[in-house]
């Protein structure tokens, strides 16, 4: 489903640098109405991010994403960030209790993604240190291809390179530590090509953004 | 499914005092193993609690509970606290962002419960004040009836009154404020009998416990 | 989300004639591969169909549809038939047993649709007679608006009127009888406008089609 | 969770003879009320059956079962046939269409079971011949252990051997053919012990029963 990226976009200097992220989202539109019905306002997401250059600007690209709710699935399709339906789970942090897993040295956080009875990926980080800077690739502008397939004979598909725009970006409570990553690309040849060859550090952080209209590039 | 409570148990002095609670749980057994697979370690629960007396001891009883996961559903059945399967959602609190809904005066938190395409209950609290004491009924021992139905002819059902035991109880970050409650008991006559006649304050809090073996009473 | 229909399309002569259908689908692409993984090959759908004219040709239009799987949800979006995620259930027919509900006079079949803890619609038909012709509106060409929203400033949304094309259409085992319809449009003003004013007959049938590329009109 | 079987029960003469079955159920209580709400009346089940002897009577025993609905999950627990929650899917048969997969020579039917992002088993049969007799093990009485764990100190768990009783048993439209079986027991040591060493024929059939109270043995 992901069309070939236009030629202004290419892999970054550290070829193959990539990240997998697991996110527990709560969102609302300007009115805040969705927050009154948390079944609408929450979803979980896993996405893979590749280090890329747009001309000479460091950017990132999302070849695969999974969400467990259809509103972000369709929203992503419209933005140029198509997503697949999956089950995504993350260890959460609560202020009390043995199972509370608070953000402190030695705590271990896991994210998992599955689809169609297959665990596609799971990752864990044992956090050791609070840090100040956002994790690699997490603050890069995302370059997407807005794709709308042709449907009637003679029609041409839409394939437009766009840069996602956000405002009000905040990072908070960023930790790092040693990471594990299990990855099963067997269900999909393109996904298999993204299997990790080396595992770097893992990170844990809170993040917020306001999604703005995209920018044609 | 809930058998008649034995006669040592009766409604409390403030007849009809009750609460509905919505919980986002993360749990583990002694080994902590479940935390490495958050799909197993997390569930959401809604329960109704009634103010009762066991002889002269203030206790509480849970006539209805819903969970969105089968391990706590069966665990509850074994404990004497049968639960139904439902969808339960709660507004969450994140440290950043317009949709983060942090615990501060004026923030509004909602819980919802549904089953079989019907919203059974939703409640919201707009928190105004941090307080020191646990909400009413939240720290009462629960009195359950362990019920195992008869299955073969001549067998007698088990109906044993037990008190749930917990240790390591912690409350944290308790807030109160004005509450709304929507309640739809139409799907079930016994549930309809619990429809609220007056709505008191709402509360928001963090809580943990270790579940211990029950106590025969 | 549904843009205003272009002016060649208007309500049919029997203004307000409409149907609601509930479908248990099994599908495959040309290779048949999906049939080996029934989790992919099956979904359930509810859709509302309105009697319309395209110029002077009797057609039908689908203002609302719900599916319980994301592949048909996205496929519909691309075809110009956007769908919402919901739970859809239909009484099934099995060749044996008291609960088998076979297609014979007096048998009662129910379809239900829900979303976000709300039952949007349920309909039932008690079949009395096998008939030869497809139900009203069931064999009309569908006219959709392929809609792809604008995303970057200055962009124009795509809104193209298309006619859905199918081949290999088969109807089988068609029955009719008296119908009930419960409909709750409260969640959505446009949906509320479709509330039934009169309930006609209900139908039960098997149906298959091959989906072909659309036709620009 | 499955306690050791009492000694009157032992493996059958063809040690290790076993079957895995996938079922699409529709059920109702005496009133038939559930059929009006198919979300309640339907579930899918996978179960493993072992060839056993009770004293000298050929019986079968179910060491593992998965269902996708909580009513049969709890009903099974009460009967002595505990089940786990999982996703179960089966190729269905429709009277029309390329994806209809009718029961005729060469048609291929698949069943799959998964839990916690893992496909536990999938089996397929390419049917070649209609036959008259029920498949091996499918018509054996099931011997269960009704188990209710101890919960308060000093209590003894219940472990009662019971024979499941059914009436109104009907088999219909039985076919056989070559079978494939994929089995992944890695999530559970006891389950791993049931991995197949040899795959026999596969069967496709319709079946109904009325569940009766059990018989103490």
PDB file of N, CA and C in Angstrom, chain B residues 124-204:
ATOM      1  N   UNK B 124     -19.114  11.350  35.782  1.00  0.00           N
ATOM      2  CA  UNK B 124     -18.043  12.323  35.606  1.00  0.00           C
ATOM      3  C   UNK B 124     -17.885  13.116  36.892  1.00  0.00           C
ATOM      4  N   UNK B 125     -16.657  13.500  37.164  1.00  0.00           N
ATOM      5  CA  UNK B 125     -16.404  14.376  38.306  1.00  0.00           C
ATOM      6  C   UNK B 125     -15.513  15.532  37.841  1.00  0.00           C
ATOM      7  N   UNK B 126     -15.890  16.727  38.224  1.00  0.00           N
ATOM      8  CA  UNK B 126     -15.036  17.900  38.006  1.00  0.00           C
ATOM      9  C   UNK B 126     -14.336  18.169  39.321  1.00  0.00           C
ATOM     10  N   UNK B 127     -13.053  17.864  39.370  1.00  0.00           N
ATOM     11  CA  UNK B 127     -12.375  17.916  40.666  1.00  0.00           C
ATOM     12  C   UNK B 127     -12.085  19.363  41.064  1.00  0.00           C
ATOM     13  N   UNK B 128     -12.250  19.632  42.361  1.00  0.00           N
ATOM     14  CA  UNK B 128     -12.012  20.993  42.828  1.00  0.00           C
ATOM     15  C   UNK B 128     -10.998  21.051  43.959  1.00  0.00           C
ATOM     16  N   UNK B 129     -10.767  19.960  44.652  1.00  0.00           N
ATOM     17  CA  UNK B 129     -10.002  20.030  45.885  1.00  0.00           C
ATOM     18  C   UNK B 129      -9.299  18.700  46.171  1.00  0.00           C
ATOM     19  N   UNK B 130      -8.028  18.775  46.517  1.00  0.00           N
ATOM     20  CA  UNK B 130      -7.318  17.577  46.976  1.00  0.00           C
ATOM     21  C   UNK B 130      -7.683  17.338  48.432  1.00  0.00           C
ATOM     22  N   UNK B 131      -7.949  16.098  48.772  1.00  0.00           N
ATOM     23  CA  UNK B 131      -8.343  15.790  50.145  1.00  0.00           C
ATOM     24  C   UNK B 131      -7.462  14.673  50.681  1.00  0.00           C
ATOM     25  N   UNK B 132      -7.568  14.446  51.987  1.00  0.00           N
ATOM     26  CA  UNK B 132      -6.655  13.480  52.612  1.00  0.00           C
ATOM     27  C   UNK B 132      -7.250  12.105  52.804  1.00  0.00           C
ATOM     28  N   UNK B 133      -8.574  12.025  52.912  1.00  0.00           N
ATOM     29  CA  UNK B 133      -9.176  10.744  53.275  1.00  0.00           C
ATOM     30  C   UNK B 133      -9.736  10.009  52.075  1.00  0.00           C
ATOM     31  N   UNK B 134      -9.687   8.697  52.121  1.00  0.00           N
ATOM     32  CA  UNK B 134     -10.298   7.895  51.050  1.00  0.00           C
ATOM     33  C   UNK B 134     -11.790   8.194  50.930  1.00  0.00           C
ATOM     34  N   UNK B 135     -12.339   8.080  49.745  1.00  0.00           N
ATOM     35  CA  UNK B 135     -13.769   8.311  49.537  1.00  0.00           C
ATOM     36  C   UNK B 135     -14.616   7.339  50.348  1.00  0.00           C
ATOM     37  N   UNK B 136     -15.849   7.731  50.649  1.00  0.00           N
ATOM     38  CA  UNK B 136     -16.766   6.837  51.356  1.00  0.00           C
ATOM     39  C   UNK B 136     -16.878   5.480  50.662  1.00  0.00           C
ATOM     40  N   UNK B 137     -16.909   4.447  51.415  1.00  0.00           N
ATOM     41  CA  UNK B 137     -17.081   3.054  50.961  1.00  0.00           C
ATOM     42  C   UNK B 137     -15.845   2.478  50.264  1.00  0.00           C
ATOM     43  N   UNK B 138     -14.849   3.331  49.932  1.00  0.00           N
ATOM     44  CA  UNK B 138     -13.713   2.815  49.169  1.00  0.00           C
ATOM     45  C   UNK B 138     -12.759   1.991  50.024  1.00  0.00           C
ATOM     46  N   UNK B 139     -12.821   2.151  51.332  1.00  0.00           N
ATOM     47  CA  UNK B 139     -11.877   1.412  52.184  1.00  0.00           C
ATOM     48  C   UNK B 139     -12.598   0.406  53.079  1.00  0.00           C
ATOM     49  N   UNK B 140     -13.779   0.071  52.724  1.00  0.00           N
ATOM     50  CA  UNK B 140     -14.533  -0.936  53.485  1.00  0.00           C
ATOM     51  C   UNK B 140     -14.113  -2.351  53.074  1.00  0.00           C
ATOM     52  N   UNK B 141     -14.073  -3.263  54.037  1.00  0.00           N
ATOM     53  CA  UNK B 141     -13.908  -4.665  53.619  1.00  0.00           C
ATOM     54  C   UNK B 141     -15.126  -5.083  52.792  1.00  0.00           C
ATOM     55  N   UNK B 142     -14.860  -5.879  51.759  1.00  0.00           N
ATOM     56  CA  UNK B 142     -15.942  -6.364  50.896  1.00  0.00           C
ATOM     57  C   UNK B 142     -16.402  -7.732  51.373  1.00  0.00           C
ATOM     58  N   UNK B 143     -17.690  -7.907  51.460  1.00  0.00           N
ATOM     59  CA  UNK B 143     -18.243  -9.209  51.832  1.00  0.00           C
ATOM     60  C   UNK B 143     -18.884  -9.830  50.595  1.00  0.00           C
ATOM     61  N   UNK B 144     -18.377 -10.993  50.240  1.00  0.00           N
ATOM     62  CA  UNK B 144     -18.840 -11.665  49.039  1.00  0.00           C
ATOM     63  C   UNK B 144     -19.545 -12.973  49.391  1.00  0.00           C
ATOM     64  N   UNK B 145     -20.276 -13.494  48.436  1.00  0.00           N
ATOM     65  CA  UNK B 145     -20.796 -14.857  48.553  1.00  0.00           C
ATOM     66  C   UNK B 145     -20.114 -15.714  47.499  1.00  0.00           C
ATOM     67  N   UNK B 146     -19.272 -16.612  47.954  1.00  0.00           N
ATOM     68  CA  UNK B 146     -18.663 -17.551  47.005  1.00  0.00           C
ATOM     69  C   UNK B 146     -19.745 -18.531  46.563  1.00  0.00           C
ATOM     70  N   UNK B 147     -20.034 -18.493  45.295  1.00  0.00           N
ATOM     71  CA  UNK B 147     -21.146 -19.272  44.765  1.00  0.00           C
ATOM     72  C   UNK B 147     -20.638 -20.191  43.666  1.00  0.00           C
ATOM     73  N   UNK B 148     -20.902 -21.460  43.820  1.00  0.00           N
ATOM     74  CA  UNK B 148     -20.600 -22.427  42.761  1.00  0.00           C
ATOM     75  C   UNK B 148     -21.882 -23.224  42.570  1.00  0.00           C
ATOM     76  N   UNK B 149     -22.531 -23.038  41.412  1.00  0.00           N
ATOM     77  CA  UNK B 149     -23.860 -23.627  41.235  1.00  0.00           C
ATOM     78  C   UNK B 149     -23.815 -25.149  41.240  1.00  0.00           C
ATOM     79  N   UNK B 150     -24.916 -25.742  41.600  1.00  0.00           N
ATOM     80  CA  UNK B 150     -25.069 -27.188  41.446  1.00  0.00           C
ATOM     81  C   UNK B 150     -25.110 -27.525  39.963  1.00  0.00           C
ATOM     82  N   UNK B 151     -24.628 -28.686  39.634  1.00  0.00           N
ATOM     83  CA  UNK B 151     -24.611 -29.065  38.225  1.00  0.00           C
ATOM     84  C   UNK B 151     -25.182 -30.451  37.989  1.00  0.00           C
ATOM     85  N   UNK B 152     -24.933 -31.358  38.919  1.00  0.00           N
ATOM     86  CA  UNK B 152     -25.518 -32.687  38.710  1.00  0.00           C
ATOM     87  C   UNK B 152     -26.667 -32.882  39.694  1.00  0.00           C
ATOM     88  N   UNK B 153     -27.628 -33.706  39.313  1.00  0.00           N
ATOM     89  CA  UNK B 153     -28.829 -33.874  40.133  1.00  0.00           C
ATOM     90  C   UNK B 153     -28.487 -34.255  41.569  1.00  0.00           C
ATOM     91  N   UNK B 154     -29.136 -33.628  42.514  1.00  0.00           N
ATOM     92  CA  UNK B 154     -28.923 -33.939  43.914  1.00  0.00           C
ATOM     93  C   UNK B 154     -27.813 -33.131  44.552  1.00  0.00           C
ATOM     94  N   UNK B 155     -27.032 -32.464  43.738  1.00  0.00           N
ATOM     95  CA  UNK B 155     -25.940 -31.659  44.281  1.00  0.00           C
ATOM     96  C   UNK B 155     -26.507 -30.383  44.891  1.00  0.00           C
ATOM     97  N   UNK B 156     -25.810 -29.863  45.906  1.00  0.00           N
ATOM     98  CA  UNK B 156     -26.206 -28.562  46.465  1.00  0.00           C
ATOM     99  C   UNK B 156     -25.208 -27.494  46.022  1.00  0.00           C
ATOM    100  N   UNK B 157     -25.728 -26.343  45.667  1.00  0.00           N
ATOM    101  CA  UNK B 157     -24.842 -25.239  45.306  1.00  0.00           C
ATOM    102  C   UNK B 157     -24.022 -24.830  46.521  1.00  0.00           C
ATOM    103  N   UNK B 158     -22.832 -24.320  46.272  1.00  0.00           N
ATOM    104  CA  UNK B 158     -22.037 -23.712  47.339  1.00  0.00           C
ATOM    105  C   UNK B 158     -22.405 -22.244  47.445  1.00  0.00           C
ATOM    106  N   UNK B 159     -22.675 -21.796  48.638  1.00  0.00           N
ATOM    107  CA  UNK B 159     -22.922 -20.381  48.916  1.00  0.00           C
ATOM    108  C   UNK B 159     -22.257 -20.061  50.240  1.00  0.00           C
ATOM    109  N   UNK B 160     -21.069 -19.518  50.188  1.00  0.00           N
ATOM    110  CA  UNK B 160     -20.317 -19.275  51.420  1.00  0.00           C
ATOM    111  C   UNK B 160     -20.036 -17.793  51.554  1.00  0.00           C
ATOM    112  N   UNK B 161     -20.377 -17.243  52.674  1.00  0.00           N
ATOM    113  CA  UNK B 161     -20.064 -15.847  52.923  1.00  0.00           C
ATOM    114  C   UNK B 161     -18.571 -15.718  53.240  1.00  0.00           C
ATOM    115  N   UNK B 162     -17.890 -14.850  52.520  1.00  0.00           N
ATOM    116  CA  UNK B 162     -16.450 -14.636  52.787  1.00  0.00           C
ATOM    117  C   UNK B 162     -16.162 -13.140  52.794  1.00  0.00           C
ATOM    118  N   UNK B 163     -15.144 -12.795  53.556  1.00  0.00           N
ATOM    119  CA  UNK B 163     -14.692 -11.417  53.536  1.00  0.00           C
ATOM    120  C   UNK B 163     -13.402 -11.372  52.714  1.00  0.00           C
ATOM    121  N   UNK B 164     -13.363 -10.460  51.757  1.00  0.00           N
ATOM    122  CA  UNK B 164     -12.144 -10.284  50.965  1.00  0.00           C
ATOM    123  C   UNK B 164     -11.067  -9.668  51.846  1.00  0.00           C
ATOM    124  N   UNK B 165      -9.870 -10.138  51.700  1.00  0.00           N
ATOM    125  CA  UNK B 165      -8.750  -9.610  52.498  1.00  0.00           C
ATOM    126  C   UNK B 165      -7.727  -8.990  51.549  1.00  0.00           C
ATOM    127  N   UNK B 166      -7.206  -7.864  51.957  1.00  0.00           N
ATOM    128  CA  UNK B 166      -6.154  -7.225  51.169  1.00  0.00           C
ATOM    129  C   UNK B 166      -5.049  -6.768  52.110  1.00  0.00           C
ATOM    130  N   UNK B 167      -3.878  -6.586  51.561  1.00  0.00           N
ATOM    131  CA  UNK B 167      -2.779  -5.990  52.324  1.00  0.00           C
ATOM    132  C   UNK B 167      -2.121  -4.934  51.442  1.00  0.00           C
ATOM    133  N   UNK B 168      -1.169  -4.233  52.001  1.00  0.00           N
ATOM    134  CA  UNK B 168      -0.428  -3.207  51.245  1.00  0.00           C
ATOM    135  C   UNK B 168      -1.342  -2.181  50.586  1.00  0.00           C
ATOM    136  N   UNK B 169      -2.410  -1.844  51.256  1.00  0.00           N
ATOM    137  CA  UNK B 169      -3.340  -0.862  50.675  1.00  0.00           C
ATOM    138  C   UNK B 169      -2.718   0.528  50.689  1.00  0.00           C
ATOM    139  N   UNK B 170      -2.751   1.165  49.565  1.00  0.00           N
ATOM    140  CA  UNK B 170      -2.297   2.560  49.470  1.00  0.00           C
ATOM    141  C   UNK B 170      -3.310   3.380  48.692  1.00  0.00           C
ATOM    142  N   UNK B 171      -3.618   4.555  49.213  1.00  0.00           N
ATOM    143  CA  UNK B 171      -4.378   5.562  48.477  1.00  0.00           C
ATOM    144  C   UNK B 171      -3.426   6.719  48.181  1.00  0.00           C
ATOM    145  N   UNK B 172      -3.638   7.376  47.076  1.00  0.00           N
ATOM    146  CA  UNK B 172      -2.758   8.500  46.746  1.00  0.00           C
ATOM    147  C   UNK B 172      -3.522   9.519  45.914  1.00  0.00           C
ATOM    148  N   UNK B 173      -3.170  10.783  46.109  1.00  0.00           N
ATOM    149  CA  UNK B 173      -3.621  11.837  45.200  1.00  0.00           C
ATOM    150  C   UNK B 173      -5.155  11.831  45.073  1.00  0.00           C
ATOM    151  N   UNK B 174      -5.802  12.015  46.211  1.00  0.00           N
ATOM    152  CA  UNK B 174      -7.270  11.935  46.267  1.00  0.00           C
ATOM    153  C   UNK B 174      -7.879  13.325  46.054  1.00  0.00           C
ATOM    154  N   UNK B 175      -8.825  13.407  45.156  1.00  0.00           N
ATOM    155  CA  UNK B 175      -9.507  14.667  44.863  1.00  0.00           C
ATOM    156  C   UNK B 175     -11.020  14.445  44.933  1.00  0.00           C
ATOM    157  N   UNK B 176     -11.735  15.538  45.180  1.00  0.00           N
ATOM    158  CA  UNK B 176     -13.193  15.427  45.126  1.00  0.00           C
ATOM    159  C   UNK B 176     -13.784  16.604  44.360  1.00  0.00           C
ATOM    160  N   UNK B 177     -15.052  16.470  44.021  1.00  0.00           N
ATOM    161  CA  UNK B 177     -15.734  17.533  43.284  1.00  0.00           C
ATOM    162  C   UNK B 177     -17.148  17.105  42.957  1.00  0.00           C
ATOM    163  N   UNK B 178     -17.808  17.940  42.231  1.00  0.00           N
ATOM    164  CA  UNK B 178     -19.196  17.685  41.871  1.00  0.00           C
ATOM    165  C   UNK B 178     -19.254  16.557  40.829  1.00  0.00           C
ATOM    166  N   UNK B 179     -20.262  15.730  40.958  1.00  0.00           N
ATOM    167  CA  UNK B 179     -20.352  14.555  40.080  1.00  0.00           C
ATOM    168  C   UNK B 179     -21.655  14.505  39.312  1.00  0.00           C
ATOM    169  N   UNK B 180     -21.588  13.914  38.129  1.00  0.00           N
ATOM    170  CA  UNK B 180     -22.762  13.543  37.336  1.00  0.00           C
ATOM    171  C   UNK B 180     -22.808  12.030  37.234  1.00  0.00           C
ATOM    172  N   UNK B 181     -24.006  11.492  37.137  1.00  0.00           N
ATOM    173  CA  UNK B 181     -24.125  10.050  36.945  1.00  0.00           C
ATOM    174  C   UNK B 181     -25.299   9.745  36.037  1.00  0.00           C
ATOM    175  N   UNK B 182     -24.986   9.050  34.954  1.00  0.00           N
ATOM    176  CA  UNK B 182     -26.030   8.504  34.083  1.00  0.00           C
ATOM    177  C   UNK B 182     -26.081   7.008  34.338  1.00  0.00           C
ATOM    178  N   UNK B 183     -27.278   6.475  34.452  1.00  0.00           N
ATOM    179  CA  UNK B 183     -27.412   5.069  34.824  1.00  0.00           C
ATOM    180  C   UNK B 183     -28.590   4.477  34.072  1.00  0.00           C
ATOM    181  N   UNK B 184     -28.366   3.369  33.411  1.00  0.00           N
ATOM    182  CA  UNK B 184     -29.421   2.729  32.631  1.00  0.00           C
ATOM    183  C   UNK B 184     -29.562   1.282  33.080  1.00  0.00           C
ATOM    184  N   UNK B 185     -30.542   1.028  33.890  1.00  0.00           N
ATOM    185  CA  UNK B 185     -30.723  -0.322  34.404  1.00  0.00           C
ATOM    186  C   UNK B 185     -31.707  -1.137  33.597  1.00  0.00           C
ATOM    187  N   UNK B 186     -32.124  -0.606  32.438  1.00  0.00           N
ATOM    188  CA  UNK B 186     -33.244  -1.226  31.725  1.00  0.00           C
ATOM    189  C   UNK B 186     -32.984  -2.659  31.294  1.00  0.00           C
ATOM    190  N   UNK B 187     -31.700  -3.028  31.194  1.00  0.00           N
ATOM    191  CA  UNK B 187     -31.394  -4.355  30.675  1.00  0.00           C
ATOM    192  C   UNK B 187     -31.626  -5.439  31.715  1.00  0.00           C
ATOM    193  N   UNK B 188     -31.923  -5.072  32.952  1.00  0.00           N
ATOM    194  CA  UNK B 188     -31.871  -6.058  34.032  1.00  0.00           C
ATOM    195  C   UNK B 188     -32.667  -5.495  35.218  1.00  0.00           C
ATOM    196  N   UNK B 189     -33.686  -6.220  35.624  1.00  0.00           N
ATOM    197  CA  UNK B 189     -34.553  -5.716  36.685  1.00  0.00           C
ATOM    198  C   UNK B 189     -33.833  -5.459  37.994  1.00  0.00           C
ATOM    199  N   UNK B 190     -32.914  -6.355  38.379  1.00  0.00           N
ATOM    200  CA  UNK B 190     -32.191  -6.148  39.628  1.00  0.00           C
ATOM    201  C   UNK B 190     -31.293  -4.923  39.535  1.00  0.00           C
ATOM    202  N   UNK B 191     -30.702  -4.742  38.374  1.00  0.00           N
ATOM    203  CA  UNK B 191     -29.844  -3.572  38.192  1.00  0.00           C
ATOM    204  C   UNK B 191     -30.689  -2.296  38.253  1.00  0.00           C
ATOM    205  N   UNK B 192     -31.861  -2.352  37.649  1.00  0.00           N
ATOM    206  CA  UNK B 192     -32.740  -1.173  37.654  1.00  0.00           C
ATOM    207  C   UNK B 192     -33.059  -0.741  39.081  1.00  0.00           C
ATOM    208  N   UNK B 193     -33.146  -1.710  39.987  1.00  0.00           N
ATOM    209  CA  UNK B 193     -33.466  -1.394  41.380  1.00  0.00           C
ATOM    210  C   UNK B 193     -32.360  -0.568  42.040  1.00  0.00           C
ATOM    211  N   UNK B 194     -31.208  -0.510  41.422  1.00  0.00           N
ATOM    212  CA  UNK B 194     -30.083   0.255  41.982  1.00  0.00           C
ATOM    213  C   UNK B 194     -29.988   1.663  41.399  1.00  0.00           C
ATOM    214  N   UNK B 195     -30.954   2.065  40.610  1.00  0.00           N
ATOM    215  CA  UNK B 195     -30.893   3.402  40.002  1.00  0.00           C
ATOM    216  C   UNK B 195     -30.774   4.461  41.102  1.00  0.00           C
ATOM    217  N   UNK B 196     -29.919   5.447  40.910  1.00  0.00           N
ATOM    218  CA  UNK B 196     -29.672   6.439  41.961  1.00  0.00           C
ATOM    219  C   UNK B 196     -30.885   7.338  42.186  1.00  0.00           C
ATOM    220  N   UNK B 197     -31.103   7.691  43.438  1.00  0.00           N
ATOM    221  CA  UNK B 197     -32.163   8.654  43.749  1.00  0.00           C
ATOM    222  C   UNK B 197     -31.559  10.014  44.096  1.00  0.00           C
ATOM    223  N   UNK B 198     -30.289  10.027  44.372  1.00  0.00           N
ATOM    224  CA  UNK B 198     -29.610  11.265  44.757  1.00  0.00           C
ATOM    225  C   UNK B 198     -28.134  11.053  44.440  1.00  0.00           C
ATOM    226  N   UNK B 199     -27.483  12.065  43.897  1.00  0.00           N
ATOM    227  CA  UNK B 199     -26.067  11.924  43.511  1.00  0.00           C
ATOM    228  C   UNK B 199     -25.208  12.742  44.468  1.00  0.00           C
ATOM    229  N   UNK B 200     -24.269  12.100  45.111  1.00  0.00           N
ATOM    230  CA  UNK B 200     -23.365  12.818  46.020  1.00  0.00           C
ATOM    231  C   UNK B 200     -22.127  13.310  45.289  1.00  0.00           C
ATOM    232  N   UNK B 201     -21.078  13.497  46.044  1.00  0.00           N
ATOM    233  CA  UNK B 201     -19.825  13.966  45.458  1.00  0.00           C
ATOM    234  C   UNK B 201     -19.142  12.867  44.653  1.00  0.00           C
ATOM    235  N   UNK B 202     -18.254  13.295  43.764  1.00  0.00           N
ATOM    236  CA  UNK B 202     -17.419  12.358  43.041  1.00  0.00           C
ATOM    237  C   UNK B 202     -15.986  12.458  43.519  1.00  0.00           C
ATOM    238  N   UNK B 203     -15.227  11.407  43.263  1.00  0.00           N
ATOM    239  CA  UNK B 203     -13.841  11.347  43.728  1.00  0.00           C
ATOM    240  C   UNK B 203     -12.938  10.796  42.645  1.00  0.00           C
ATOM    241  N   UNK B 204     -11.709  11.184  42.740  1.00  0.00           N
ATOM    242  CA  UNK B 204     -10.672  10.674  41.847  1.00  0.00           C
ATOM    243  C   UNK B 204      -9.501  10.287  42.717  1.00  0.00           C
TER     244      UNK B 204
END
